[in-house]
CSV table of C-alpha atoms in Angstrom, one decimal:
chain,number,residue,atom,x,y,z
Y,1,UNK,CA,-6.2,11.9,-28.2
Y,2,UNK,CA,-9.0,9.3,-27.4
Y,3,UNK,CA,-10.7,8.9,-24.1
Y,4,UNK,CA,-11.5,5.5,-22.4
Y,5,UNK,CA,-15.1,4.5,-22.5
Y,6,UNK,CA,-17.6,6.1,-20.1
Y,7,UNK,CA,-19.0,2.8,-18.9
Y,8,UNK,CA,-19.7,0.4,-16.0
Y,9,UNK,CA,-17.5,-2.6,-16.2
Y,10,UNK,CA,-18.6,-6.3,-15.9
Y,11,UNK,CA,-18.1,-7.6,-12.4
Y,12,UNK,CA,-15.6,-10.2,-13.7
Y,13,UNK,CA,-13.3,-7.4,-15.0
Y,14,UNK,CA,-13.4,-5.5,-11.7
Y,15,UNK,CA,-12.7,-8.7,-9.7
Y,16,UNK,CA,-10.1,-10.0,-12.1
Y,17,UNK,CA,-8.2,-6.7,-12.3
Y,18,UNK,CA,-8.4,-6.2,-8.5
Y,19,UNK,CA,-7.1,-9.7,-7.8
Y,20,UNK,CA,-3.7,-8.7,-8.9
Y,21,UNK,CA,-3.3,-6.4,-6.0
Y,22,UNK,CA,-3.1,-9.5,-3.7
Y,23,UNK,CA,0.6,-9.4,-4.7
Y,24,UNK,CA,1.0,-5.9,-3.4
Y,25,UNK,CA,-0.8,-6.9,-0.2
Y,26,UNK,CA,1.6,-9.8,0.3
Y,27,UNK,CA,4.6,-7.6,-0.1
Y,28,UNK,CA,3.3,-4.6,1.9
Y,29,UNK,CA,2.1,-6.7,4.8
Y,30,UNK,CA,5.4,-8.5,5.0
Y,31,UNK,CA,7.5,-5.3,4.8
Y,32,UNK,CA,5.2,-3.5,7.3
Y,33,UNK,CA,4.5,-6.2,9.8
Y,34,UNK,CA,7.1,-8.9,9.9
Y,35,UNK,CA,10.3,-7.8,8.1
Y,36,UNK,CA,11.5,-5.5,10.9
Y,37,UNK,CA,10.9,-8.0,13.7
Y,38,UNK,CA,12.4,-10.9,11.7
Y,39,UNK,CA,15.7,-9.1,11.0
Y,40,UNK,CA,15.7,-7.5,14.5
Y,41,UNK,CA,14.5,-10.2,16.9
Y,42,UNK,CA,15.4,-13.4,14.8
Y,43,UNK,CA,18.5,-12.3,12.9
Y,44,UNK,CA,19.8,-10.1,15.7
Y,45,UNK,CA,20.2,-6.8,13.8
Y,46,UNK,CA,19.7,-3.4,15.3
Y,47,UNK,CA,16.1,-2.1,14.7
Y,48,UNK,CA,17.1,1.4,13.7
Y,49,UNK,CA,19.7,0.2,11.2
Y,50,UNK,CA,17.2,-2.2,9.7
Y,51,UNK,CA,14.7,0.7,9.4
Y,52,UNK,CA,17.4,2.9,7.9
Y,53,UNK,CA,18.3,0.2,5.4
Y,54,UNK,CA,14.7,-0.3,4.3
Y,55,UNK,CA,14.3,3.4,4.0
Y,56,UNK,CA,17.6,3.6,2.0
Y,57,UNK,CA,16.5,0.9,-0.4
Y,58,UNK,CA,13.3,2.9,-0.9
Y,59,UNK,CA,15.3,6.0,-1.7
Y,60,UNK,CA,17.4,4.1,-4.3
Y,61,UNK,CA,14.0,3.0,-5.7
Y,62,UNK,CA,12.9,6.7,-6.0
Y,63,UNK,CA,13.7,7.0,-9.7
Y,64,UNK,CA,12.2,3.6,-10.7
Y,65,UNK,CA,8.5,4.6,-10.3
Y,66,UNK,CA,8.4,7.8,-12.5
Y,67,UNK,CA,10.6,6.2,-15.2
Y,68,UNK,CA,8.3,3.1,-15.3
Y,69,UNK,CA,5.3,5.4,-15.4
Y,70,UNK,CA,6.7,7.5,-18.2
Y,71,UNK,CA,8.1,4.7,-20.4
Y,72,UNK,CA,4.9,2.6,-20.0
Y,73,UNK,CA,3.0,5.7,-21.2
Y,74,UNK,CA,5.3,5.7,-24.2
Y,75,UNK,CA,5.2,1.9,-24.8
Y,76,UNK,CA,3.7,1.0,-28.2
Y,77,UNK,CA,3.3,-2.7,-28.8
Y,78,UNK,CA,0.6,-5.2,-29.9
Y,79,UNK,CA,0.1,-5.9,-26.2
Y,80,UNK,CA,-0.6,-2.3,-25.5
Y,81,UNK,CA,1.2,0.1,-23.1
Y,82,UNK,CA,1.0,-1.7,-19.8
Y,83,UNK,CA,0.8,-5.5,-20.3
Y,84,UNK,CA,4.4,-6.1,-21.4
Y,85,UNK,CA,5.7,-4.5,-18.2
Y,86,UNK,CA,3.2,-6.4,-16.0
Y,87,UNK,CA,4.1,-9.8,-17.5
Y,88,UNK,CA,7.8,-9.2,-17.3
Y,89,UNK,CA,7.6,-8.3,-13.5
Y,90,UNK,CA,5.9,-11.4,-12.3
Y,91,UNK,CA,8.8,-13.8,-11.8
Y,92,UNK,CA,11.3,-11.2,-10.4
Y,93,UNK,CA,8.7,-10.2,-7.8
Y,94,UNK,CA,8.3,-13.8,-6.6
Y,95,UNK,CA,12.1,-14.4,-6.6
Y,96,UNK,CA,13.2,-11.4,-4.6
Y,97,UNK,CA,10.3,-11.8,-2.1
Y,98,UNK,CA,11.6,-15.3,-1.4
Y,99,UNK,CA,15.2,-14.2,-1.0
Y,100,UNK,CA,14.1,-11.7,1.7
Y,101,UNK,CA,13.0,-14.5,4.0
Y,102,UNK,CA,16.0,-16.8,3.3
Y,103,UNK,CA,19.0,-14.8,4.4
Y,104,UNK,CA,22.2,-16.8,4.3
Y,105,UNK,CA,24.6,-17.3,7.2
Y,106,UNK,CA,26.5,-14.0,7.1
Y,107,UNK,CA,28.2,-11.6,9.4
Y,108,UNK,CA,25.9,-8.8,10.6
Y,109,UNK,CA,27.7,-6.3,8.4
Y,110,UNK,CA,27.1,-8.4,5.3
Y,111,UNK,CA,23.6,-9.2,6.3
Y,112,UNK,CA,22.7,-5.5,6.3
Y,113,UNK,CA,24.0,-5.4,2.8
Y,114,UNK,CA,22.0,-8.5,1.8
Y,115,UNK,CA,18.9,-7.0,3.2
Y,116,UNK,CA,19.5,-3.7,1.3
Y,117,UNK,CA,19.9,-5.4,-2.0
Y,118,UNK,CA,17.0,-7.8,-1.7
Y,119,UNK,CA,14.7,-5.0,-0.4
Y,120,UNK,CA,15.6,-2.7,-3.3
Y,121,UNK,CA,15.2,-5.4,-6.0
Y,122,UNK,CA,11.9,-6.5,-4.5
Y,123,UNK,CA,10.6,-2.9,-4.5
Y,124,UNK,CA,11.8,-2.3,-8.0
Y,125,UNK,CA,10.1,-5.5,-9.3
Y,126,UNK,CA,6.9,-4.4,-7.6
Y,127,UNK,CA,7.1,-1.1,-9.3
Y,128,UNK,CA,7.5,-2.7,-12.7
Y,129,UNK,CA,4.1,-4.5,-12.1
Y,130,UNK,CA,2.1,-2.2,-9.9
Y,131,UNK,CA,2.7,1.1,-11.7
Y,132,UNK,CA,1.3,-0.2,-15.0
Y,133,UNK,CA,-1.5,-2.1,-13.1
Y,134,UNK,CA,-2.6,1.1,-11.4
Y,135,UNK,CA,-2.4,3.0,-14.7
Y,136,UNK,CA,-5.0,0.6,-16.1
Y,137,UNK,CA,-7.7,2.0,-13.8
Y,138,UNK,CA,-8.3,5.3,-15.7
Y,139,UNK,CA,-7.9,3.4,-19.0
Y,140,UNK,CA,-10.8,1.1,-18.1
Y,141,UNK,CA,-13.5,3.8,-17.6
Y,142,UNK,CA,-13.8,7.6,-17.3
Y,143,UNK,CA,-16.9,7.2,-15.1
Y,144,UNK,CA,-16.5,9.1,-11.8
Y,145,UNK,CA,-18.1,6.4,-9.6
Y,146,UNK,CA,-16.9,3.4,-11.6
Y,147,UNK,CA,-13.3,4.4,-10.9
Y,148,UNK,CA,-14.2,4.2,-7.2
Y,149,UNK,CA,-15.7,0.8,-7.7
Y,150,UNK,CA,-12.5,-0.4,-9.5
Y,151,UNK,CA,-10.4,1.0,-6.6
Y,152,UNK,CA,-12.6,-0.6,-4.0
Y,153,UNK,CA,-12.0,-4.1,-5.5
Y,154,UNK,CA,-8.2,-3.4,-5.8
Y,155,UNK,CA,-7.9,-2.4,-2.2
Y,156,UNK,CA,-10.2,-5.2,-1.0
Y,157,UNK,CA,-7.9,-7.7,-2.7
Y,158,UNK,CA,-4.7,-6.0,-1.5
Y,159,UNK,CA,-5.9,-6.2,2.1
Y,160,UNK,CA,-7.1,-9.8,1.5
Y,161,UNK,CA,-3.6,-10.8,0.3
Y,162,UNK,CA,-1.9,-9.1,3.2
Y,163,UNK,CA,-4.3,-10.4,5.8
Y,164,UNK,CA,-4.3,-13.9,4.4
Y,165,UNK,CA,-0.5,-13.9,4.9
Y,166,UNK,CA,-0.9,-12.5,8.4
Y,167,UNK,CA,-3.5,-15.1,9.4
Y,168,UNK,CA,-1.3,-17.9,8.0
Y,169,UNK,CA,1.8,-16.4,9.7
Y,170,UNK,CA,0.2,-16.4,13.1
Y,171,UNK,CA,-1.9,-19.5,12.7
Y,172,UNK,CA,0.3,-21.8,10.6
Y,173,UNK,CA,3.9,-20.6,10.0
Y,174,UNK,CA,4.9,-18.8,13.2
Y,175,UNK,CA,3.4,-21.1,15.8
Y,176,UNK,CA,5.3,-22.2,18.9
Y,177,UNK,CA,7.2,-25.5,18.6
Y,178,UNK,CA,9.4,-27.5,21.0
Y,179,UNK,CA,12.5,-25.8,19.5
Y,180,UNK,CA,10.8,-22.3,19.3
Y,181,UNK,CA,8.4,-21.7,22.2
Y,182,UNK,CA,7.9,-18.2,20.9
Y,183,UNK,CA,6.3,-18.5,17.5
Y,184,UNK,CA,7.5,-15.0,16.3
Y,185,UNK,CA,11.1,-16.2,16.7
Y,186,UNK,CA,10.7,-19.3,14.6
Y,187,UNK,CA,13.0,-18.8,11.6
Y,188,UNK,CA,11.8,-21.9,9.8
Y,189,UNK,CA,8.3,-20.4,9.9
Y,190,UNK,CA,9.5,-17.3,8.1
Y,191,UNK,CA,10.9,-19.6,5.3
Y,192,UNK,CA,7.5,-21.2,4.8
Y,193,UNK,CA,5.9,-17.8,4.9
Y,194,UNK,CA,8.2,-16.5,2.1
Y,195,UNK,CA,7.6,-19.5,-0.2
Y,196,UNK,CA,3.8,-19.4,0.2
Y,197,UNK,CA,3.8,-15.6,-0.5
Y,198,UNK,CA,5.9,-16.1,-3.7
Y,199,UNK,CA,3.3,-18.6,-5.0
Y,200,UNK,CA,0.5,-16.3,-4.2
Y,201,UNK,CA,2.2,-13.4,-6.0
Y,202,UNK,CA,2.6,-15.4,-9.2
Y,203,UNK,CA,-1.0,-16.6,-9.3
Y,204,UNK,CA,-2.6,-13.3,-8.5
Y,205,UNK,CA,-0.6,-11.2,-10.9
Y,206,UNK,CA,-0.9,-13.6,-13.8
Y,207,UNK,CA,-4.7,-13.9,-13.4
Y,208,UNK,CA,-5.1,-10.2,-13.2
Y,209,UNK,CA,-2.9,-9.4,-16.2
Y,210,UNK,CA,-4.8,-12.0,-18.3
Y,211,UNK,CA,-8.1,-10.5,-17.2
Y,212,UNK,CA,-7.4,-7.1,-18.7
Y,213,UNK,CA,-5.4,-8.4,-21.7
Y,214,UNK,CA,-8.3,-8.7,-24.1
Y,215,UNK,CA,-9.6,-5.2,-23.3
Y,216,UNK,CA,-6.3,-3.3,-23.3
Y,217,UNK,CA,-3.6,-5.4,-24.9
Y,218,UNK,CA,-3.6,-3.9,-28.4
Y,219,UNK,CA,-1.7,-1.2,-30.2
Y,220,UNK,CA,-2.6,2.2,-28.8
Y,221,UNK,CA,-4.6,4.6,-31.0
Y,222,UNK,CA,-1.7,6.9,-31.5
Y,223,UNK,CA,2.0,6.1,-31.6
Y,224,UNK,CA,3.9,7.9,-28.8
Y,225,UNK,CA,6.4,10.8,-29.4
Y,226,UNK,CA,9.8,10.0,-28.0
Y,227,UNK,CA,11.7,13.0,-26.7
Y,228,UNK,CA,15.3,13.7,-25.8
Y,229,UNK,CA,16.3,12.8,-22.1
Y,230,UNK,CA,16.2,16.4,-20.9
Y,231,UNK,CA,12.8,17.1,-22.4
Y,232,UNK,CA,11.6,13.7,-21.0
Y,233,UNK,CA,12.6,14.7,-17.5
Y,234,UNK,CA,11.0,18.1,-17.9
Y,235,UNK,CA,7.7,16.6,-19.0
Y,236,UNK,CA,7.7,14.3,-16.0
Y,237,UNK,CA,8.2,17.2,-13.6
Y,238,UNK,CA,5.5,19.3,-15.3
Y,239,UNK,CA,3.0,16.4,-15.0
Y,240,UNK,CA,3.9,15.8,-11.3
Y,241,UNK,CA,3.7,19.5,-10.4
Y,242,UNK,CA,0.0,19.8,-11.0
Y,243,UNK,CA,-1.6,21.3,-7.8
Y,244,UNK,CA,-4.5,18.9,-7.4
Y,245,UNK,CA,-2.1,16.0,-7.8
Y,246,UNK,CA,0.4,17.4,-5.3
Y,247,UNK,CA,-2.3,17.6,-2.7
Y,248,UNK,CA,-3.1,13.9,-3.3
Y,249,UNK,CA,0.6,13.0,-3.0
Y,250,UNK,CA,1.0,14.9,0.3
Y,251,UNK,CA,-2.1,13.5,1.8
Y,252,UNK,CA,-1.2,10.0,0.6
Y,253,UNK,CA,2.3,10.3,2.2
Y,254,UNK,CA,0.9,11.1,5.6
Y,255,UNK,CA,-1.9,8.5,5.4
Y,256,UNK,CA,0.5,5.7,4.4
Y,257,UNK,CA,3.1,6.8,6.9
Y,258,UNK,CA,0.5,6.3,9.6
Y,259,UNK,CA,-0.3,2.9,8.2
Y,260,UNK,CA,3.4,2.0,8.1
Y,261,UNK,CA,3.8,3.0,11.8
Y,262,UNK,CA,0.7,1.1,12.8
Y,263,UNK,CA,1.5,-2.1,11.0
Y,264,UNK,CA,5.2,-2.2,11.8
Y,265,UNK,CA,4.4,-1.7,15.5
Y,266,UNK,CA,1.6,-4.3,15.4
Y,267,UNK,CA,3.7,-7.3,16.6
Y,268,UNK,CA,5.3,-5.2,19.3
Y,269,UNK,CA,1.9,-3.8,20.5
Y,270,UNK,CA,0.2,-7.2,20.4
Y,271,UNK,CA,3.0,-9.0,22.1
Y,272,UNK,CA,4.2,-6.6,24.7
Y,273,UNK,CA,1.5,-4.0,25.3
Y,274,UNK,CA,-1.5,-6.3,25.2
Y,275,UNK,CA,0.3,-9.6,25.9
Y,276,UNK,CA,-1.9,-11.4,23.4
Y,277,UNK,CA,-1.9,-15.2,23.2
Y,278,UNK,CA,-1.4,-16.8,19.8
Y,279,UNK,CA,-5.2,-17.0,19.4
Y,280,UNK,CA,-5.2,-13.2,19.8
Y,281,UNK,CA,-3.0,-12.7,16.8
Y,282,UNK,CA,-5.3,-14.8,14.7
Y,283,UNK,CA,-8.4,-12.9,16.0
Y,284,UNK,CA,-6.6,-9.6,15.2
Y,285,UNK,CA,-6.0,-10.6,11.6
Y,286,UNK,CA,-9.6,-11.6,11.1
Y,287,UNK,CA,-10.7,-8.4,12.8
Y,288,UNK,CA,-8.7,-6.3,10.3
Y,289,UNK,CA,-10.3,-8.2,7.4
Y,290,UNK,CA,-13.7,-7.5,8.9
Y,291,UNK,CA,-12.9,-3.8,8.8
Y,292,UNK,CA,-11.8,-4.0,5.2
Y,293,UNK,CA,-15.1,-5.7,4.2
Y,294,UNK,CA,-16.9,-3.0,6.2
Y,295,UNK,CA,-15.0,-0.3,4.2
Y,296,UNK,CA,-15.8,-2.0,0.9
Y,297,UNK,CA,-19.5,-2.0,1.7
Y,298,UNK,CA,-19.5,1.5,3.3
Y,299,UNK,CA,-17.8,3.1,0.3
Y,300,UNK,CA,-20.1,1.2,-2.1
Y,301,UNK,CA,-23.1,2.7,-0.4
Y,302,UNK,CA,-21.7,6.2,-0.1
Y,303,UNK,CA,-19.8,6.7,-3.4
Y,304,UNK,CA,-22.7,7.9,-5.5
Y,305,UNK,CA,-24.0,10.2,-2.7
Y,306,UNK,CA,-20.9,12.1,-1.6
Y,307,UNK,CA,-18.0,13.9,-3.1
Y,308,UNK,CA,-14.8,11.9,-2.8
Y,309,UNK,CA,-13.0,14.7,-1.0
Y,310,UNK,CA,-15.6,14.9,1.8
Y,311,UNK,CA,-15.6,11.2,2.2
Y,312,UNK,CA,-11.9,10.9,2.3
Y,313,UNK,CA,-11.5,13.6,5.0
Y,314,UNK,CA,-14.3,12.4,7.3
Y,315,UNK,CA,-13.5,8.7,7.1
Y,316,UNK,CA,-9.8,9.4,7.6
Y,317,UNK,CA,-10.3,11.5,10.7
Y,318,UNK,CA,-12.7,9.0,12.2
Y,319,UNK,CA,-10.3,6.2,11.5
Y,320,UNK,CA,-7.2,7.6,13.1
Y,321,UNK,CA,-9.1,9.0,16.1
Y,322,UNK,CA,-10.8,5.7,16.9
Y,323,UNK,CA,-7.5,3.7,16.3
Y,324,UNK,CA,-5.6,5.5,19.1
Y,325,UNK,CA,-8.6,5.3,21.5
Y,326,UNK,CA,-7.6,2.0,23.2
Y,327,UNK,CA,-4.0,3.3,23.8
Y,328,UNK,CA,-5.2,6.5,25.3
Y,329,UNK,CA,-7.6,4.7,27.6
Y,330,UNK,CA,-4.9,2.3,28.6
Y,331,UNK,CA,-2.6,5.1,29.6
Y,332,UNK,CA,-5.5,6.5,31.7
Y,333,UNK,CA,-6.1,3.2,33.3
Y,334,UNK,CA,-9.7,3.0,31.8
Y,335,UNK,CA,-9.2,0.0,29.4
Y,336,UNK,CA,-9.7,-3.7,30.3
Y,337,UNK,CA,-6.6,-5.2,31.9
Y,338,UNK,CA,-4.4,-7.7,30.0
Y,339,UNK,CA,-5.8,-11.2,30.4
Y,340,UNK,CA,-9.3,-9.8,31.1
Y,341,UNK,CA,-12.1,-11.6,29.2
Y,342,UNK,CA,-13.3,-8.2,28.1
Y,343,UNK,CA,-9.9,-7.2,26.5
Y,344,UNK,CA,-10.1,-9.0,23.1
Y,345,UNK,CA,-13.7,-8.2,22.3
Y,346,UNK,CA,-13.4,-4.6,23.3
Y,347,UNK,CA,-10.1,-4.0,21.6
Y,348,UNK,CA,-10.9,-5.8,18.4
Y,349,UNK,CA,-14.3,-4.1,18.1
Y,350,UNK,CA,-12.6,-0.7,18.1
Y,351,UNK,CA,-9.9,-2.0,15.7
Y,352,UNK,CA,-12.6,-3.2,13.3
Y,353,UNK,CA,-14.4,0.2,13.3
Y,354,UNK,CA,-11.2,2.2,12.9
Y,355,UNK,CA,-9.9,0.0,10.1
Y,356,UNK,CA,-13.3,0.3,8.2
Y,357,UNK,CA,-13.1,4.1,8.3
Y,358,UNK,CA,-9.4,4.3,7.5
Y,359,UNK,CA,-9.5,1.9,4.5
Y,360,UNK,CA,-12.7,3.6,3.2
Y,361,UNK,CA,-10.8,6.8,3.2
Y,362,UNK,CA,-8.0,5.3,1.2
Y,363,UNK,CA,-10.4,3.8,-1.3
Y,364,UNK,CA,-11.9,7.2,-2.1
Y,365,UNK,CA,-8.5,8.9,-2.1
Y,366,UNK,CA,-6.9,6.5,-4.5
Y,367,UNK,CA,-9.7,6.8,-7.0
Y,368,UNK,CA,-9.1,10.6,-7.1
Y,369,UNK,CA,-5.8,10.0,-8.8
Y,370,UNK,CA,-7.6,8.8,-11.9
Y,371,UNK,CA,-9.6,12.0,-12.0
Y,372,UNK,CA,-6.4,14.0,-12.2
Y,373,UNK,CA,-5.6,12.3,-15.6
Y,374,UNK,CA,-8.4,14.2,-17.5
Y,375,UNK,CA,-7.7,17.4,-15.7
Y,376,UNK,CA,-4.1,17.3,-16.8
Y,377,UNK,CA,-5.1,16.1,-20.3
Y,378,UNK,CA,-7.3,19.3,-20.6
Y,379,UNK,CA,-4.2,21.5,-20.0
Y,380,UNK,CA,-1.5,19.5,-21.8
Y,381,UNK,CA,-3.3,17.4,-24.4
Y,382,UNK,CA,-1.6,14.3,-23.1
Y,383,UNK,CA,-2.8,11.4,-21.0
Y,384,UNK,CA,-0.1,10.6,-18.4
Y,385,UNK,CA,-1.8,7.7,-16.4
Y,386,UNK,CA,1.6,6.0,-15.9
Y,387,UNK,CA,3.3,9.1,-14.6
Y,388,UNK,CA,0.5,10.0,-12.2
Y,389,UNK,CA,0.1,6.6,-10.7
Y,390,UNK,CA,3.9,6.2,-10.6
Y,391,UNK,CA,4.1,9.2,-8.4
Y,392,UNK,CA,1.2,8.0,-6.3
Y,393,UNK,CA,2.7,4.6,-5.9
Y,394,UNK,CA,6.1,6.1,-4.9
Y,395,UNK,CA,4.4,8.3,-2.3
Y,396,UNK,CA,2.6,5.2,-1.0
Y,397,UNK,CA,5.8,3.1,-0.8
Y,398,UNK,CA,8.0,5.9,0.6
Y,399,UNK,CA,5.5,6.7,3.2
Y,400,UNK,CA,5.2,3.1,4.3
Y,401,UNK,CA,9.0,2.9,4.5
Y,402,UNK,CA,9.1,6.1,6.4
Y,403,UNK,CA,6.5,4.7,8.8
Y,404,UNK,CA,8.6,1.6,9.4
Y,405,UNK,CA,11.6,3.8,10.0
Y,406,UNK,CA,9.7,5.9,12.5
Y,407,UNK,CA,8.7,2.7,14.4
Y,408,UNK,CA,12.4,1.6,14.4
Y,409,UNK,CA,13.4,5.0,15.7
Y,410,UNK,CA,10.8,4.9,18.4
Y,411,UNK,CA,11.9,1.4,19.5
Y,412,UNK,CA,15.6,2.5,19.6
Y,413,UNK,CA,14.8,5.8,21.3
Y,414,UNK,CA,12.9,4.2,24.2
Y,415,UNK,CA,15.6,1.4,24.6
Y,416,UNK,CA,13.3,-1.5,23.7
Y,417,UNK,CA,15.3,-4.7,24.5
Y,418,UNK,CA,16.3,-7.3,22.0
Y,419,UNK,CA,14.9,-10.8,22.4
Y,420,UNK,CA,12.3,-9.5,24.8
Y,421,UNK,CA,9.7,-11.8,26.3
Y,422,UNK,CA,6.0,-10.6,26.7
Y,423,UNK,CA,5.4,-9.5,30.3
Y,424,UNK,CA,9.1,-8.9,31.0
Y,425,UNK,CA,9.4,-5.4,29.5
Y,426,UNK,CA,9.6,-2.6,32.0
Y,427,UNK,CA,6.3,-0.6,32.4
Y,428,UNK,CA,7.9,2.8,31.8
Y,429,UNK,CA,9.3,1.6,28.4
Y,430,UNK,CA,5.8,0.4,27.4
Y,431,UNK,CA,4.2,3.7,28.5
Y,432,UNK,CA,6.7,5.7,26.4
Y,433,UNK,CA,6.0,3.4,23.5
Y,434,UNK,CA,2.2,3.9,23.7
Y,435,UNK,CA,2.5,7.7,24.2
Y,436,UNK,CA,4.8,8.3,21.3
Y,437,UNK,CA,2.8,5.9,19.1
Y,438,UNK,CA,-0.5,7.9,19.8
Y,439,UNK,CA,1.1,11.3,19.1
Y,440,UNK,CA,2.7,10.1,15.9
Y,441,UNK,CA,-0.5,8.5,14.5
Y,442,UNK,CA,-2.6,11.5,15.3
Y,443,UNK,CA,-0.1,14.0,13.8
Y,444,UNK,CA,0.1,11.9,10.6
Y,445,UNK,CA,-3.6,11.3,10.2
Y,446,UNK,CA,-4.7,14.9,10.8
Y,447,UNK,CA,-2.0,16.2,8.4
Y,448,UNK,CA,-3.3,13.8,5.7
Y,449,UNK,CA,-6.8,15.1,6.1
Y,450,UNK,CA,-5.8,18.8,6.1
Y,451,UNK,CA,-4.2,18.4,2.7
Y,452,UNK,CA,-6.8,16.3,0.9
Y,453,UNK,CA,-9.5,18.7,2.1
Y,454,UNK,CA,-8.2,21.2,-0.4
Y,455,UNK,CA,-8.5,18.9,-3.4
Y,456,UNK,CA,-10.4,20.9,-6.1
Y,457,UNK,CA,-11.9,18.4,-8.5
Y,458,UNK,CA,-15.6,17.7,-7.9
Y,459,UNK,CA,-18.0,15.2,-9.5
Y,460,UNK,CA,-19.7,17.9,-11.6
Y,461,UNK,CA,-16.3,19.3,-12.7
Y,462,UNK,CA,-15.0,15.9,-13.8
Y,463,UNK,CA,-18.2,15.0,-15.7
Y,464,UNK,CA,-18.2,18.3,-17.5
Y,465,UNK,CA,-14.5,17.9,-18.4
Y,466,UNK,CA,-15.0,14.4,-19.8
Y,467,UNK,CA,-17.9,15.6,-22.0
Y,468,UNK,CA,-15.8,18.5,-23.3
Y,469,UNK,CA,-12.8,16.3,-24.1
Y,470,UNK,CA,-15.1,13.8,-25.9
Y,471,UNK,CA,-16.6,16.7,-28.0
Y,472,UNK,CA,-13.1,17.9,-28.9
Y,473,UNK,CA,-12.1,14.5,-30.0
Y,474,UNK,CA,-15.3,14.1,-32.1
Y,475,UNK,CA,-14.7,17.4,-33.8
């Protein structure tokens, strides 16, 4: 079985391929940051039920990812393995994303059902695109550091897509009006947010798919072997049970669960804990993007000097520890008071630093999935890029959904009021929110680091394996 080239890619390929992850950023930011507060505070649904429904839609989606991964591995067309799936997913993604933000006038019981169906179909459509798009990464190059570079661009654009939507939400779509003095409760703004996101999804995914079309959209070197259903399922489980891969999945789950909690709690923290003005939301969004650019540059300078495992652990621990610092200091009465001129610059400087470390950790961690492909190929004789990235993507999605559900449980558990106005929530409720938030983030972040620290594949081992596989192919 042939190997992808050991090469550094042209910059236009890295950028073009990475640009497609803007769509995932749009989806992920919407699900993590605004979907819960929209269906809770605007549509009037109970937060824990909304969280449960989003988690339930995710569980129904559980079998989509590995099946897409497996069958894209077995696809044999003149457009290659991945591109037919990617092209087919573009319009459904945009459609179901739009429907999420245009709920019809229904009873609450029926609205829960509507949310479930739309959330499931949106997640399934994203799987049809994102799993093959991720599987393209190891197919572009076998170079240890080049894979990190590809991943850096993907994550930079994913965050760019999400934060662009966040900035537009707080600065354009969800602004106070005469009829809606609280911008976050402006239903018309959510409609505009949904339509703009759909357009961005279409443009980003189409450009990205066309970018890699010339390199990869051709008949694979070998026709796949199609197996009976039982053997197919067995092969999927064998591939997904590889120890190094399981460590990545576990670490990824905890890391993205922490991200899910942090982002789904963002609007509550910003509105009720810090009592930010509208300008504060905009500044927060720009701050996050500054952290992402910092991560992009940081990993770029470190990737050739360190092992991915060490970088992932160190940056991850720094990120989560710094992220909770403002909340710990606030509980201790040591942080600038709300409304103080020092609040925004102090808080957002810490947020920028924490986000740079956290995103840098994810960049290195995601590129490690590609290195598992050759390790598995050495043992099984098969390249299962689709299966491996399907499992990774499902861990990522399920963890984010779990994080949103945890936030919903926290809000319900502390009795957070519906339709609450900033400054009017009782102090004990806010203190409980902060305390539980800090404990949950630290527990998730440290669990992620503890697992990935045991990842066994090093730079030297990967390079030797690629050389050996190339020699076997040549002979």
